[in-house]
XYZ file of C-alpha atoms in Angstrom:
397
model
C -34.698 21.219 10.008
C -31.966 24.046 8.358
C -27.997 24.016 8.614
C -26.987 27.806 10.099
C -23.167 28.551 10.851
C -21.696 31.223 13.047
C -17.916 32.401 12.280
C -16.545 35.135 14.846
C -12.982 36.654 15.693
C -11.957 39.799 17.109
C -13.090 42.181 14.558
C -16.683 40.727 13.827
C -19.297 37.955 13.601
C -20.447 36.372 10.266
C -24.310 34.806 10.606
C -25.136 32.306 7.867
C -28.495 30.361 7.412
C -30.334 28.534 4.555
C -34.298 28.917 3.870
C -35.644 25.623 3.939
C -38.219 24.960 6.146
C -40.247 21.755 6.334
C -43.991 21.944 6.621
C -45.713 18.768 7.935
C -49.252 18.639 7.858
C -50.298 15.130 9.815
C -48.124 11.942 10.423
C -46.730 11.405 6.663
C -47.083 14.642 4.689
C -44.615 16.866 4.670
C -43.531 19.754 2.345
C -40.078 21.689 1.507
C -40.134 25.124 0.972
C -37.018 27.192 0.024
C -37.883 30.872 1.038
C -38.073 30.671 4.510
C -36.260 33.745 6.581
C -34.192 32.203 9.748
C -31.936 35.299 10.011
C -32.938 38.826 11.273
C -31.597 42.109 13.247
C -32.280 41.680 16.676
C -31.841 45.463 17.909
C -32.066 49.162 16.165
C -29.379 50.625 18.647
C -26.805 47.387 18.914
C -25.140 46.148 16.050
C -27.089 42.338 16.898
C -28.577 39.865 15.004
C -30.407 36.336 15.834
C -31.089 33.142 13.903
C -33.744 30.790 14.631
C -33.764 26.868 13.662
C -36.129 23.729 14.149
C -39.151 25.393 14.962
C -40.377 29.087 13.196
C -43.436 29.495 15.887
C -43.736 30.495 19.953
C -46.582 29.867 20.950
C -49.089 29.899 17.592
C -46.901 32.976 16.462
C -44.562 33.327 13.606
C -41.096 34.282 15.662
C -40.409 36.500 13.146
C -43.395 38.931 13.940
C -42.184 38.510 17.219
C -38.355 39.535 16.306
C -39.887 42.528 14.479
C -42.029 44.320 17.290
C -39.432 43.355 19.641
C -36.752 45.138 17.219
C -38.767 48.142 17.492
C -39.138 48.620 20.850
C -35.779 47.105 22.329
C -33.677 49.545 24.460
C -29.609 49.390 24.240
C -27.900 46.844 25.681
C -23.977 46.916 27.354
C -23.731 43.499 26.749
C -25.124 40.937 24.004
C -26.231 38.378 26.763
C -27.961 41.543 28.252
C -29.842 41.551 25.074
C -30.393 38.137 24.840
C -31.950 37.469 28.378
C -33.955 40.260 27.342
C -35.490 38.748 24.434
C -36.399 35.443 26.518
C -38.471 37.821 29.001
C -39.804 39.525 26.122
C -40.823 35.739 24.797
C -41.992 34.882 28.180
C -44.474 38.008 28.889
C -45.925 37.571 25.352
C -46.780 34.345 25.522
C -48.385 34.841 29.132
C -51.182 36.809 27.065
C -52.100 33.426 24.917
C -55.535 32.055 25.107
C -55.550 28.728 26.979
C -55.912 26.430 24.594
C -52.601 27.882 22.916
C -51.497 26.953 26.343
C -53.015 24.096 26.569
C -50.991 22.844 23.157
C -47.921 23.921 24.206
C -48.216 21.627 27.332
C -49.187 18.889 25.148
C -46.570 19.280 22.567
C -44.308 18.339 25.074
C -45.982 15.971 26.595
C -47.042 14.406 24.082
C -44.189 12.357 22.389
C -43.350 11.065 25.804
C -46.451 9.589 26.551
C -46.600 8.192 22.945
C -42.933 6.855 23.405
C -44.052 5.095 27.036
C -46.678 3.705 25.036
C -44.804 2.179 22.580
C -41.853 0.256 24.455
C -45.112 -1.040 26.988
C -46.342 -2.339 22.993
C -43.223 -3.518 21.992
C -42.732 -5.656 25.858
C -46.100 -6.750 25.300
C -45.283 -8.033 22.098
C -42.272 -10.078 23.102
C -44.473 -11.926 25.780
C -47.230 -12.461 23.443
C -45.057 -13.881 20.930
C -43.577 -16.541 23.160
C -46.576 -17.875 23.491
C -49.037 -19.409 25.994
C -48.439 -18.778 30.027
C -50.109 -19.304 32.612
C -48.742 -16.212 34.457
C -48.656 -13.999 31.105
C -50.906 -11.283 32.930
C -48.688 -11.428 35.631
C -45.835 -10.697 33.043
C -47.966 -8.245 31.419
C -48.138 -5.678 34.090
C -44.335 -6.581 35.321
C -43.149 -5.600 31.913
C -45.264 -2.449 32.158
C -43.610 -1.517 35.621
C -39.877 -1.997 34.138
C -41.172 0.608 31.134
C -42.244 2.619 33.782
C -39.163 2.491 35.941
C -36.789 2.968 33.165
C -38.815 6.096 32.410
C -38.465 7.326 36.387
C -34.549 6.568 36.304
C -34.448 8.579 33.118
C -36.153 11.980 34.407
C -34.743 11.463 37.661
C -31.400 11.357 36.675
C -31.819 13.853 34.221
C -30.868 17.889 35.074
C -33.773 20.377 35.701
C -34.255 23.041 32.658
C -34.090 26.987 33.283
C -37.343 28.541 33.475
C -37.774 32.569 33.004
C -38.942 33.239 36.750
C -39.330 30.581 39.006
C -40.192 26.907 37.665
C -44.129 26.272 37.418
C -46.530 25.530 39.756
C -48.962 22.188 39.342
C -51.584 23.710 40.258
C -55.522 21.881 40.614
C -56.713 22.468 37.015
C -52.952 21.458 36.185
C -52.651 18.252 37.395
C -55.836 17.789 35.521
C -54.464 18.203 32.270
C -51.487 16.137 32.685
C -54.078 13.276 33.861
C -55.648 13.866 30.685
C -52.543 13.573 28.810
C -51.794 10.173 31.032
C -54.723 8.319 30.329
C -53.979 8.175 26.561
C -51.681 4.841 27.935
C -52.589 3.889 31.931
C -56.600 4.603 32.720
C -57.099 6.463 36.288
C -57.174 5.501 39.643
C -54.507 2.611 39.131
C -50.896 2.789 40.242
C -49.976 2.766 36.810
C -51.601 6.148 36.247
C -49.838 7.592 38.997
C -46.739 6.624 37.960
C -46.396 7.719 34.552
C -48.482 10.921 36.024
C -45.456 11.668 37.768
C -42.953 10.755 34.772
C -44.880 13.740 32.490
C -44.647 16.273 36.111
C -40.811 15.445 35.491
C -40.703 15.822 31.933
C -42.008 19.361 32.240
C -39.187 20.386 34.612
C -36.701 18.168 33.049
C -34.404 18.161 30.307
C -33.874 17.198 27.447
C -36.658 19.827 25.850
C -38.895 18.311 23.338
C -38.259 17.610 19.142
C -40.239 20.626 18.950
C -37.752 23.057 20.545
C -36.737 26.676 18.828
C -33.296 27.522 18.781
C -32.345 30.431 19.036
C -28.810 32.120 18.377
C -28.162 35.719 19.311
C -24.765 37.027 18.479
C -22.843 40.811 17.854
C -21.448 43.538 19.893
C -23.362 45.308 23.215
C -22.648 49.081 23.532
C -19.055 48.407 25.729
C -18.210 44.869 23.788
C -14.793 45.662 22.215
C -14.820 42.027 20.961
C -17.986 39.878 19.968
C -20.359 37.605 21.788
C -22.716 35.052 21.012
C -25.049 33.266 22.962
C -27.356 30.480 21.853
C -30.395 28.729 23.670
C -32.987 26.188 22.880
C -36.438 26.813 24.324
C -39.884 24.644 24.437
C -42.498 26.770 25.155
C -44.465 28.467 27.419
C -45.167 25.647 30.447
C -47.703 27.012 32.534
C -46.876 30.729 32.665
C -42.761 30.130 32.444
C -40.619 29.836 29.025
C -38.818 27.008 29.444
C -34.936 26.997 28.587
C -31.497 25.748 27.943
C -28.437 28.065 26.972
C -26.237 26.073 24.462
C -23.372 27.819 23.964
C -21.752 31.059 25.259
C -18.868 32.622 23.396
C -17.043 35.387 24.528
C -14.083 36.346 21.896
C -11.040 38.374 23.536
C -7.787 38.343 24.162
C -7.481 35.883 26.980
C -9.674 32.826 25.859
C -11.433 32.564 22.921
C -9.642 34.539 20.055
C -11.943 32.871 17.113
C -14.992 30.379 17.357
C -16.665 28.274 14.405
C -20.130 27.091 15.192
C -22.349 24.971 13.870
C -26.316 24.619 14.322
C -29.319 22.433 13.658
C -27.764 19.856 10.927
C -24.060 20.050 11.919
C -22.494 16.963 11.023
C -20.554 17.790 7.902
C -19.392 20.850 9.353
C -18.059 19.082 12.543
C -16.454 16.631 10.193
C -14.671 19.695 8.449
C -13.955 21.649 11.823
C -13.504 18.317 14.376
C -11.846 15.758 11.777
C -14.895 13.504 13.220
C -18.795 14.036 14.027
C -21.005 11.937 17.110
C -21.962 9.347 14.307
C -18.438 8.630 13.320
C -17.406 8.426 16.894
C -19.832 5.929 17.986
C -19.509 3.786 15.248
C -16.136 3.714 15.906
C -16.734 2.824 19.911
C -18.730 0.314 18.635
C -16.513 -1.369 16.864
C -13.380 -1.418 19.228
C -16.149 -2.764 21.662
C -16.567 -5.768 19.895
C -13.119 -6.025 18.719
C -11.574 -6.015 21.434
C -13.627 -8.158 23.402
C -13.430 -10.506 21.036
C -9.139 -10.762 20.468
C -9.537 -11.411 23.893
C -11.697 -14.073 23.854
C -9.452 -15.642 20.732
C -6.691 -15.685 22.757
C -7.778 -17.259 25.327
C -9.074 -20.158 24.129
C -5.624 -21.321 23.087
C -4.140 -20.790 26.099
C -3.527 -24.139 28.106
C -3.971 -23.120 31.937
C -5.907 -23.796 34.516
C -9.334 -22.533 35.628
C -8.413 -20.229 38.236
C -5.112 -18.611 36.034
C -7.735 -18.172 32.710
C -9.910 -16.425 34.944
C -7.541 -13.802 36.429
C -6.151 -13.191 33.456
C -9.828 -13.174 32.169
C -10.430 -10.174 34.759
C -7.114 -8.177 33.627
C -8.050 -8.271 30.476
C -11.381 -6.851 31.142
C -10.037 -4.043 32.940
C -7.561 -3.561 29.969
C -10.458 -3.352 27.742
C -12.432 -0.674 29.537
C -9.123 1.831 29.892
C -8.702 1.108 26.416
C -12.304 1.982 25.416
C -12.545 5.007 28.410
C -9.387 6.580 27.080
C -10.910 6.273 23.049
C -13.739 8.083 24.078
C -12.256 10.666 26.687
C -8.753 11.176 25.203
C -8.120 10.214 21.824
C -11.258 11.657 20.090
C -11.049 14.952 22.339
C -7.363 15.129 20.957
C -8.480 14.922 17.576
C -11.153 17.157 17.803
C -8.647 19.396 19.788
C -6.019 19.457 17.327
C -8.131 20.100 14.108
C -10.194 22.705 15.951
C -7.150 24.869 17.027
C -5.863 24.279 13.592
C -9.260 26.154 11.669
C -9.277 28.571 14.251
C -5.663 29.563 14.245
C -6.628 30.728 11.082
C -10.275 32.275 11.329
C -8.530 34.727 14.154
C -7.023 36.982 11.255
C -9.838 36.527 8.497
C -10.538 39.923 7.178
C -14.776 40.369 7.181
C -15.683 39.658 3.819
C -13.744 36.245 4.212
C -15.679 35.312 7.321
C -18.566 35.754 5.320
C -17.383 33.551 2.456
C -16.201 31.155 5.174
C -19.733 30.902 6.991
C -21.632 30.583 3.861
C -19.461 27.954 2.354
C -20.386 25.805 5.773
C -23.946 25.786 5.123
C -23.364 25.109 1.506
C -21.209 22.444 2.665
C -24.755 20.449 4.200
C -26.657 21.723 1.573
C -24.530 19.579 -0.778
C -23.992 16.436 1.740
C -28.109 16.603 1.532
C -28.742 16.856 -2.241
C -26.605 13.800 -3.455
C -27.709 11.762 -0.532
C -30.737 9.710 0.370
C -33.279 11.330 1.806
C -35.145 14.602 2.207
C -33.438 17.805 0.892
C -33.817 19.397 4.464
C -30.820 22.025 3.864
C -30.817 24.444 0.760
C -32.092 27.259 -1.204
C -30.470 30.840 -1.156
C -28.269 31.182 1.987
C -28.432 34.343 4.209
C -24.976 35.752 5.493
C -24.600 38.785 7.620
C -21.230 40.317 8.868
C -21.488 42.085 12.132
C -18.858 44.202 13.170
C -18.671 47.325 15.763
C -19.566 50.027 13.591
C -21.707 48.411 10.949
């Protein structure tokens, strides 16, 4: 894990990253080093930088090595987005030369967590049934429980958006289908309906969002030859799946005189920065919503207990109260939280618009340090820390 920040205004973009990297050697053994490089120069022809987070390798090759190779041969670009797309194409082309075992490992990295999650859900369901005690139709209940778990995953993936791929989405050939089926046998034996349903789920997982936990974040920012103001493009990539790079674009910020005049963007571990920028983060928002939902319903129930009215009138009042509760919660999530975020963001970014370049660097470093301090004084591993790297990029330097 890591913490990274991008601060943009009309004159420059500042990128900042910590140097902590967590190395896993099995399910329990982890080691943290504070010497990782995550911030690099992408091009020698344009002032463009790149930051990486989460996964530090691509198809079993260190990403910093691939970035260095790309920097040696890349051409000049009119716009930052052109450079970002070209870099993804470079990764796609390079990954296609990987040995078969590396290609298979990339597919397993995406599908094995899905299989494990399905297996865990099935185990939980069966354990709950066994705890209820003996039953004449226990086998039927187990079958229904497995079917329910598979059905929930089918609904999730059918409702998920398609991921993006460099070129066309990968084709499932006979050999590729055999690999997916081998992975599916970890949960469901071949030949049955459950196995076929799980295979279909895994095929959807390859093509749909969300990306796996092994994804890599890429942040590219700076100036193209024809860019007057800085641009930032960020992606998350999920390795090469059957010859195609799977990715999604997470941010596109194009500073200009009409729309975005300044932006502050956190990446990876960003809850502390979001609290500073927006006055709230996703975790606080969720807890407030849960508290409001439980409290509002309890208030309604307490009032109805002391009202002397007919059952018909009480039911009508209860329905109206339920509608009011729903409207309140939707307004809280859809309006109140957005307003808090917007007002706080405008206040901060309104000042960022006029910051000189040294102040952009100071702010970017301070925001990374904010997350580092939180990790240092709170429980858990110190996954953000070490020396900070900061780069300020303008059109001239």
